mmCIF file of C-alpha atoms in Angstrom:
data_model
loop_
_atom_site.group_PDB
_atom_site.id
_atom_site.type_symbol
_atom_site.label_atom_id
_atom_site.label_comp_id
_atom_site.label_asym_id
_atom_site.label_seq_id
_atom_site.Cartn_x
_atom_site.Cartn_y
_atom_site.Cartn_z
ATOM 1 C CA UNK A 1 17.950 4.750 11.268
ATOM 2 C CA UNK A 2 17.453 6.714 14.448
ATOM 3 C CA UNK A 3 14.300 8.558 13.213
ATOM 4 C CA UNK A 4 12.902 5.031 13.014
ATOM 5 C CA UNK A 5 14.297 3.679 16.144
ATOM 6 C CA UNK A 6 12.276 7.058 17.705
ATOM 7 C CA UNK A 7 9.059 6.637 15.697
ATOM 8 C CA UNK A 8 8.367 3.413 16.586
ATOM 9 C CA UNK A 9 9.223 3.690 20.252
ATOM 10 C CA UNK A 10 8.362 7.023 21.114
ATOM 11 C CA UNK A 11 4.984 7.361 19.428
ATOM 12 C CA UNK A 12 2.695 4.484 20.171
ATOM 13 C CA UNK A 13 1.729 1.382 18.186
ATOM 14 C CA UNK A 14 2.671 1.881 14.401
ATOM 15 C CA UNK A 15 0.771 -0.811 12.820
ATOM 16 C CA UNK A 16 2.173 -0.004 9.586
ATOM 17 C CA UNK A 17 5.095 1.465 7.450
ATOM 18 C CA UNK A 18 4.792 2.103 3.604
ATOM 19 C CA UNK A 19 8.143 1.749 1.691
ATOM 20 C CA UNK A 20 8.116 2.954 -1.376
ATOM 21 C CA UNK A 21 10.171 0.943 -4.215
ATOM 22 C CA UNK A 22 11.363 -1.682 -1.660
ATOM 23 C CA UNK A 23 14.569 -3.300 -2.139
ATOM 24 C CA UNK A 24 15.471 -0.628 -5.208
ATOM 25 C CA UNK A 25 18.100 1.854 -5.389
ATOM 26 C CA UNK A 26 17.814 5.878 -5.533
ATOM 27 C CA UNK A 27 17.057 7.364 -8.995
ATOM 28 C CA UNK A 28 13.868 7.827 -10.544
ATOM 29 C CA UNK A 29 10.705 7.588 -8.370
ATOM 30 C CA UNK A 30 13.417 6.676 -5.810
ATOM 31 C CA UNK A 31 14.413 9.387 -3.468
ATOM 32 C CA UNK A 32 16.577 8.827 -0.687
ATOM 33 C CA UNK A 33 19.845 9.634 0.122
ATOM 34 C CA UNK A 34 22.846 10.629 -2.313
ATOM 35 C CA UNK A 35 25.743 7.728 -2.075
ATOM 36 C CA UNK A 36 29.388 7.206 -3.611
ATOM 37 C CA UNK A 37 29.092 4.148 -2.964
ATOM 38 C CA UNK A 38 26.053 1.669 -3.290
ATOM 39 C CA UNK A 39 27.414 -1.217 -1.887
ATOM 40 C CA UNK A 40 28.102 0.916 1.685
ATOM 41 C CA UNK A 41 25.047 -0.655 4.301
ATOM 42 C CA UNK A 42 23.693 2.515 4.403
ATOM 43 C CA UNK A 43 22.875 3.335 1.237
ATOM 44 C CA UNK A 44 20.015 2.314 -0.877
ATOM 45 C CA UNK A 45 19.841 -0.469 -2.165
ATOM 46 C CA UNK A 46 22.097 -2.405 0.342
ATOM 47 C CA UNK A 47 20.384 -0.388 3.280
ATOM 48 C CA UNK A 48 17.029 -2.131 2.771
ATOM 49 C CA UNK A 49 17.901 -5.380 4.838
ATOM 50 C CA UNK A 50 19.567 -3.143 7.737
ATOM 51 C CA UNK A 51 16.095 -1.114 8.138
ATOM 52 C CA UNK A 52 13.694 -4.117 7.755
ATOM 53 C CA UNK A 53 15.594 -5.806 10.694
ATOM 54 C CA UNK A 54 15.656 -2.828 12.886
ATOM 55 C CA UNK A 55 12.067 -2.469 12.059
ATOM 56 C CA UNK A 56 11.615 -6.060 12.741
ATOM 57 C CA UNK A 57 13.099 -6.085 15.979
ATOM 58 C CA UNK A 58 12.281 -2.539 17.817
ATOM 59 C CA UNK A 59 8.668 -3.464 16.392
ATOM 60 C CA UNK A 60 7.718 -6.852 15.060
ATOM 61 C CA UNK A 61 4.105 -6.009 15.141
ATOM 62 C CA UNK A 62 4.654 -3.309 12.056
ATOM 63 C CA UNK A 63 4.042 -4.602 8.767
ATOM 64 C CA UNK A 64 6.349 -2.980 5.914
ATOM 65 C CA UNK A 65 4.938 -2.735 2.982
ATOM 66 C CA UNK A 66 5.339 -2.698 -0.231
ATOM 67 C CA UNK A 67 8.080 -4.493 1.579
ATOM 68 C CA UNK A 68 9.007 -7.916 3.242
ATOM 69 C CA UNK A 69 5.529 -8.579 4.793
ATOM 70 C CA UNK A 70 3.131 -6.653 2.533
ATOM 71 C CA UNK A 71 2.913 -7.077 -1.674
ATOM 72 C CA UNK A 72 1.551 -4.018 -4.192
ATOM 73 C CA UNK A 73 -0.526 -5.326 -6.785
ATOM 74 C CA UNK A 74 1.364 -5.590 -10.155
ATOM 75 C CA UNK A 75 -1.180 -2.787 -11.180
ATOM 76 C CA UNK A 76 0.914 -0.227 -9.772
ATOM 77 C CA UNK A 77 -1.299 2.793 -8.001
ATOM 78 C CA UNK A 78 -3.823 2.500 -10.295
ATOM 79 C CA UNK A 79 -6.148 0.807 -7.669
ATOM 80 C CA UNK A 80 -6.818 -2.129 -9.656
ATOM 81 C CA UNK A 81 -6.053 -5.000 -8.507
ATOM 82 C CA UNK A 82 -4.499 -8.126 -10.224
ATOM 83 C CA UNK A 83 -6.613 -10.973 -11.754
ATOM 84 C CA UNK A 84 -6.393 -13.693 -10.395
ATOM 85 C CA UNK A 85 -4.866 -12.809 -7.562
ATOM 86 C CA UNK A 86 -2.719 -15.185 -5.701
ATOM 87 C CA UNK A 87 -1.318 -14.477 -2.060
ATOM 88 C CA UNK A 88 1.110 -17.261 -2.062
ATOM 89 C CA UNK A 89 4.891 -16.892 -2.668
ATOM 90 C CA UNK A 90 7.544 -18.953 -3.480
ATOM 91 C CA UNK A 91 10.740 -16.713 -1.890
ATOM 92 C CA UNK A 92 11.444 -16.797 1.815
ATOM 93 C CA UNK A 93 14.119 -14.584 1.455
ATOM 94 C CA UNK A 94 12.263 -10.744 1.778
ATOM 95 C CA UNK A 95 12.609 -10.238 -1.687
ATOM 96 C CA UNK A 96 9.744 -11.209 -4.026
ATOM 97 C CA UNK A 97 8.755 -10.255 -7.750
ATOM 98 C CA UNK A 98 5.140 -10.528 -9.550
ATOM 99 C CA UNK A 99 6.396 -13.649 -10.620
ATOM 100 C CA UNK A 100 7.232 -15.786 -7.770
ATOM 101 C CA UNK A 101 3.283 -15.927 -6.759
ATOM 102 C CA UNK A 102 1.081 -18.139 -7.822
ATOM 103 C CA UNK A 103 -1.446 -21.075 -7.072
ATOM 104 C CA UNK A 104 1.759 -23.404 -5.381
ATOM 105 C CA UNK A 105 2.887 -20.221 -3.351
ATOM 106 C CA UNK A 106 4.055 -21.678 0.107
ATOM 107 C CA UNK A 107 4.423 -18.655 2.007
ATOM 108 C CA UNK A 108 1.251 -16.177 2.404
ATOM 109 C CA UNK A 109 1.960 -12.379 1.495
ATOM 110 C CA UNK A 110 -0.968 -10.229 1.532
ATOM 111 C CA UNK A 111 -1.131 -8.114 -1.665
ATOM 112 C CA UNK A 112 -2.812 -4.763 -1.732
ATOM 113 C CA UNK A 113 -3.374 -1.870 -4.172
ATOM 114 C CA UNK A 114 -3.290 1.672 -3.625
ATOM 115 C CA UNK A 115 -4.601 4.708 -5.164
ATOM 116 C CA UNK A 116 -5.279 8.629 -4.415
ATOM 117 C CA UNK A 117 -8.849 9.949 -4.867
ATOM 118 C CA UNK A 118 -7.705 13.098 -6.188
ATOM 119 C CA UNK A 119 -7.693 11.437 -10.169
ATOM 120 C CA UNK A 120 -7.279 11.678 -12.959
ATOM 121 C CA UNK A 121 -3.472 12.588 -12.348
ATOM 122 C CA UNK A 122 -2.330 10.136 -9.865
ATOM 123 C CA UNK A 123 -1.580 13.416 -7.505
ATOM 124 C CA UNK A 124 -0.818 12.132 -4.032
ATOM 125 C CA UNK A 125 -0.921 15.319 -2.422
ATOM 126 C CA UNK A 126 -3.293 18.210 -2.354
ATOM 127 C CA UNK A 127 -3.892 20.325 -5.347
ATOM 128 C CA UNK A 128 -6.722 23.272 -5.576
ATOM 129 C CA UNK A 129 -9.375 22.443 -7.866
ATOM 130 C CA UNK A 130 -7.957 19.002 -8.814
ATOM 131 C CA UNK A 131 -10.628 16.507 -9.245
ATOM 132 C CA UNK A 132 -11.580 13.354 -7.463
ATOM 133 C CA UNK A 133 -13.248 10.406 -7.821
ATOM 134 C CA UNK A 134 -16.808 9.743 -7.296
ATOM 135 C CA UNK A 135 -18.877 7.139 -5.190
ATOM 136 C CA UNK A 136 -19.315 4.996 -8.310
ATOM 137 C CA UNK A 137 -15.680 5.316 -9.161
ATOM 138 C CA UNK A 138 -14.520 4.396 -5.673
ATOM 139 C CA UNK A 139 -16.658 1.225 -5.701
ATOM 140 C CA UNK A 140 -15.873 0.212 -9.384
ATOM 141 C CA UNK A 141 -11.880 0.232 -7.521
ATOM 142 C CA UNK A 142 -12.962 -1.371 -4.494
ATOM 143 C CA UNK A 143 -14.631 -4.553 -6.628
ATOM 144 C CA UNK A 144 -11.536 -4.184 -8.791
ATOM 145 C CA UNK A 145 -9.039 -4.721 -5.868
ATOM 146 C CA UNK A 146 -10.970 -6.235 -2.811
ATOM 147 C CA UNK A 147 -13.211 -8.340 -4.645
ATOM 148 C CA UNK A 148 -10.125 -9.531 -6.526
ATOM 149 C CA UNK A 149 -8.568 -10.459 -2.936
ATOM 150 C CA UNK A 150 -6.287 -7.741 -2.355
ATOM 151 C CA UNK A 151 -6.604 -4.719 -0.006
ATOM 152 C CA UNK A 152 -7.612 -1.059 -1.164
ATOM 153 C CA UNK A 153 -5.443 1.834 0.107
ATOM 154 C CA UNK A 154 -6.979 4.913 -0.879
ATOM 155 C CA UNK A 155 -5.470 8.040 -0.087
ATOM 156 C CA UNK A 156 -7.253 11.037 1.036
ATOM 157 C CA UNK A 157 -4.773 14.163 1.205
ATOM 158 C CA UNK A 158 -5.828 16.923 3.298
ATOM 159 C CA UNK A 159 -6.001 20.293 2.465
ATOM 160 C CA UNK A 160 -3.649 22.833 3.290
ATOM 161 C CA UNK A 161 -5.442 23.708 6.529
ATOM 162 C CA UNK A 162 -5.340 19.819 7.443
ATOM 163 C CA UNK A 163 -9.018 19.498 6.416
ATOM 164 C CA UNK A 164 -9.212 16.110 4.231
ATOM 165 C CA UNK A 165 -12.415 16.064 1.960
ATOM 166 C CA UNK A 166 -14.972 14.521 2.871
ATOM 167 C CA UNK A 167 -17.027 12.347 -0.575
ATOM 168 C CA UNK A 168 -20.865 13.416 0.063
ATOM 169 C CA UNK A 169 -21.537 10.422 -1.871
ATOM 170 C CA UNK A 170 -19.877 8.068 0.242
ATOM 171 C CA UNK A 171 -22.650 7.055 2.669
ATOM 172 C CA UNK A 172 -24.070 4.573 0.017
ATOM 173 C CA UNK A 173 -20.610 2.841 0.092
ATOM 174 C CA UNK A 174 -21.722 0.307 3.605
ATOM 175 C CA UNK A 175 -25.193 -0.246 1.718
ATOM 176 C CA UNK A 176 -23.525 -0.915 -1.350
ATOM 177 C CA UNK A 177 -21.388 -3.526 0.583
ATOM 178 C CA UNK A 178 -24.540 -5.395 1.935
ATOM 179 C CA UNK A 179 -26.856 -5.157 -1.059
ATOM 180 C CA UNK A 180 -24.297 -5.920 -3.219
ATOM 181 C CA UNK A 181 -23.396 -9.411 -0.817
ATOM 182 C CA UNK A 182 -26.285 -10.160 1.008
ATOM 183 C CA UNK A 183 -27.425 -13.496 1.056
ATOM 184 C CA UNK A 184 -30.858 -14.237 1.329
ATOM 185 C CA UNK A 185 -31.660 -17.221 3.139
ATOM 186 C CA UNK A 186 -35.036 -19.668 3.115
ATOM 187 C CA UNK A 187 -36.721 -20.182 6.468
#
């Protein structure tokens, strides 16, 4: 907890934290720290509540997500986005599923979806020679998630030297955006 407390004191504004498999326990895709005992406040999952509110209250400005303020998109890291997309939830309490959302939601949870341009593969990190996606792919993703209603993480890992690659193609992508929405009006 005192990493956090310095990070988000120390460092400047952090307008956001990503917490990977929120309020789930280690194992799996979970990594965090070994316990004996799971029900001990500092151990996964019990510990979630205990960092939210530090979070919370050294920062309220920070938005955890996936977490307490911030949804993922039931498509996992695909960067697709779920259809139809509703932003309204049903559970006050921090802890939310897929299916507490929906058109009578009373409490508004932004949902987002996330994805790594280095695909196929869903590699998050840097690997020589792996391939990523093109312009046309990153649209098709950005129609499938933002013009669903969710926000579009997509990660760009840099290289080994801290170079992160650059998509040639992506100048088209603020044209895109206007010709695809422009409205043309009668004078």
């Amino acid at each position: 907890m005192g990493m956090f407390a310095e990070v988000l004191t120390n460092y400047g504004p952090i307008s956001r934290l990503w917490w990977d498999h929120y309020m789930m326990g280690c194992g799996g895709l979970s990594e965090c720290p070994a316990c004996k005992d799971e029900t001990d406040p500092y151990c996964f999952p019990a510990a979630w509540p205990n960092y939210t509110q530090l979070v919370h209250d050294i920062s309220p400005e920070t938005l955890l997500g996936t977490g307490p303020d911030v949804a993922h998109s039931g498509g996992g890291e695909t960067g697709v986005g779920d259809y139809p997309v509703w932003n309204g939830c049903n559970n006050t309490g921090g802890i939310y599923t897929h299916n507490t959302f929906g058109p009578q939601g009373y409490v508004f949870l932004p949902r987002e979806a996330d994805a790594t341009i280095q695909n196929p593969g869903d590699a998050w990190f840097w690997k020589k020679g792996h391939a990523f996606w093109n312009a046309s792919q990153i649209w098709q993703h950005y129609m499938l998630t933002v013009g669903r209603g969710e926000a579009f993480i997509l990660n760009l890992p840099p290289d080994t030297t801290g170079a992160v690659f650059i998509l040639r193609a992506n100048a088209p992508m603020p044209f895109s955006l206007g010709s695809t929405f422009l409205v043309h009006r009668m004078a």
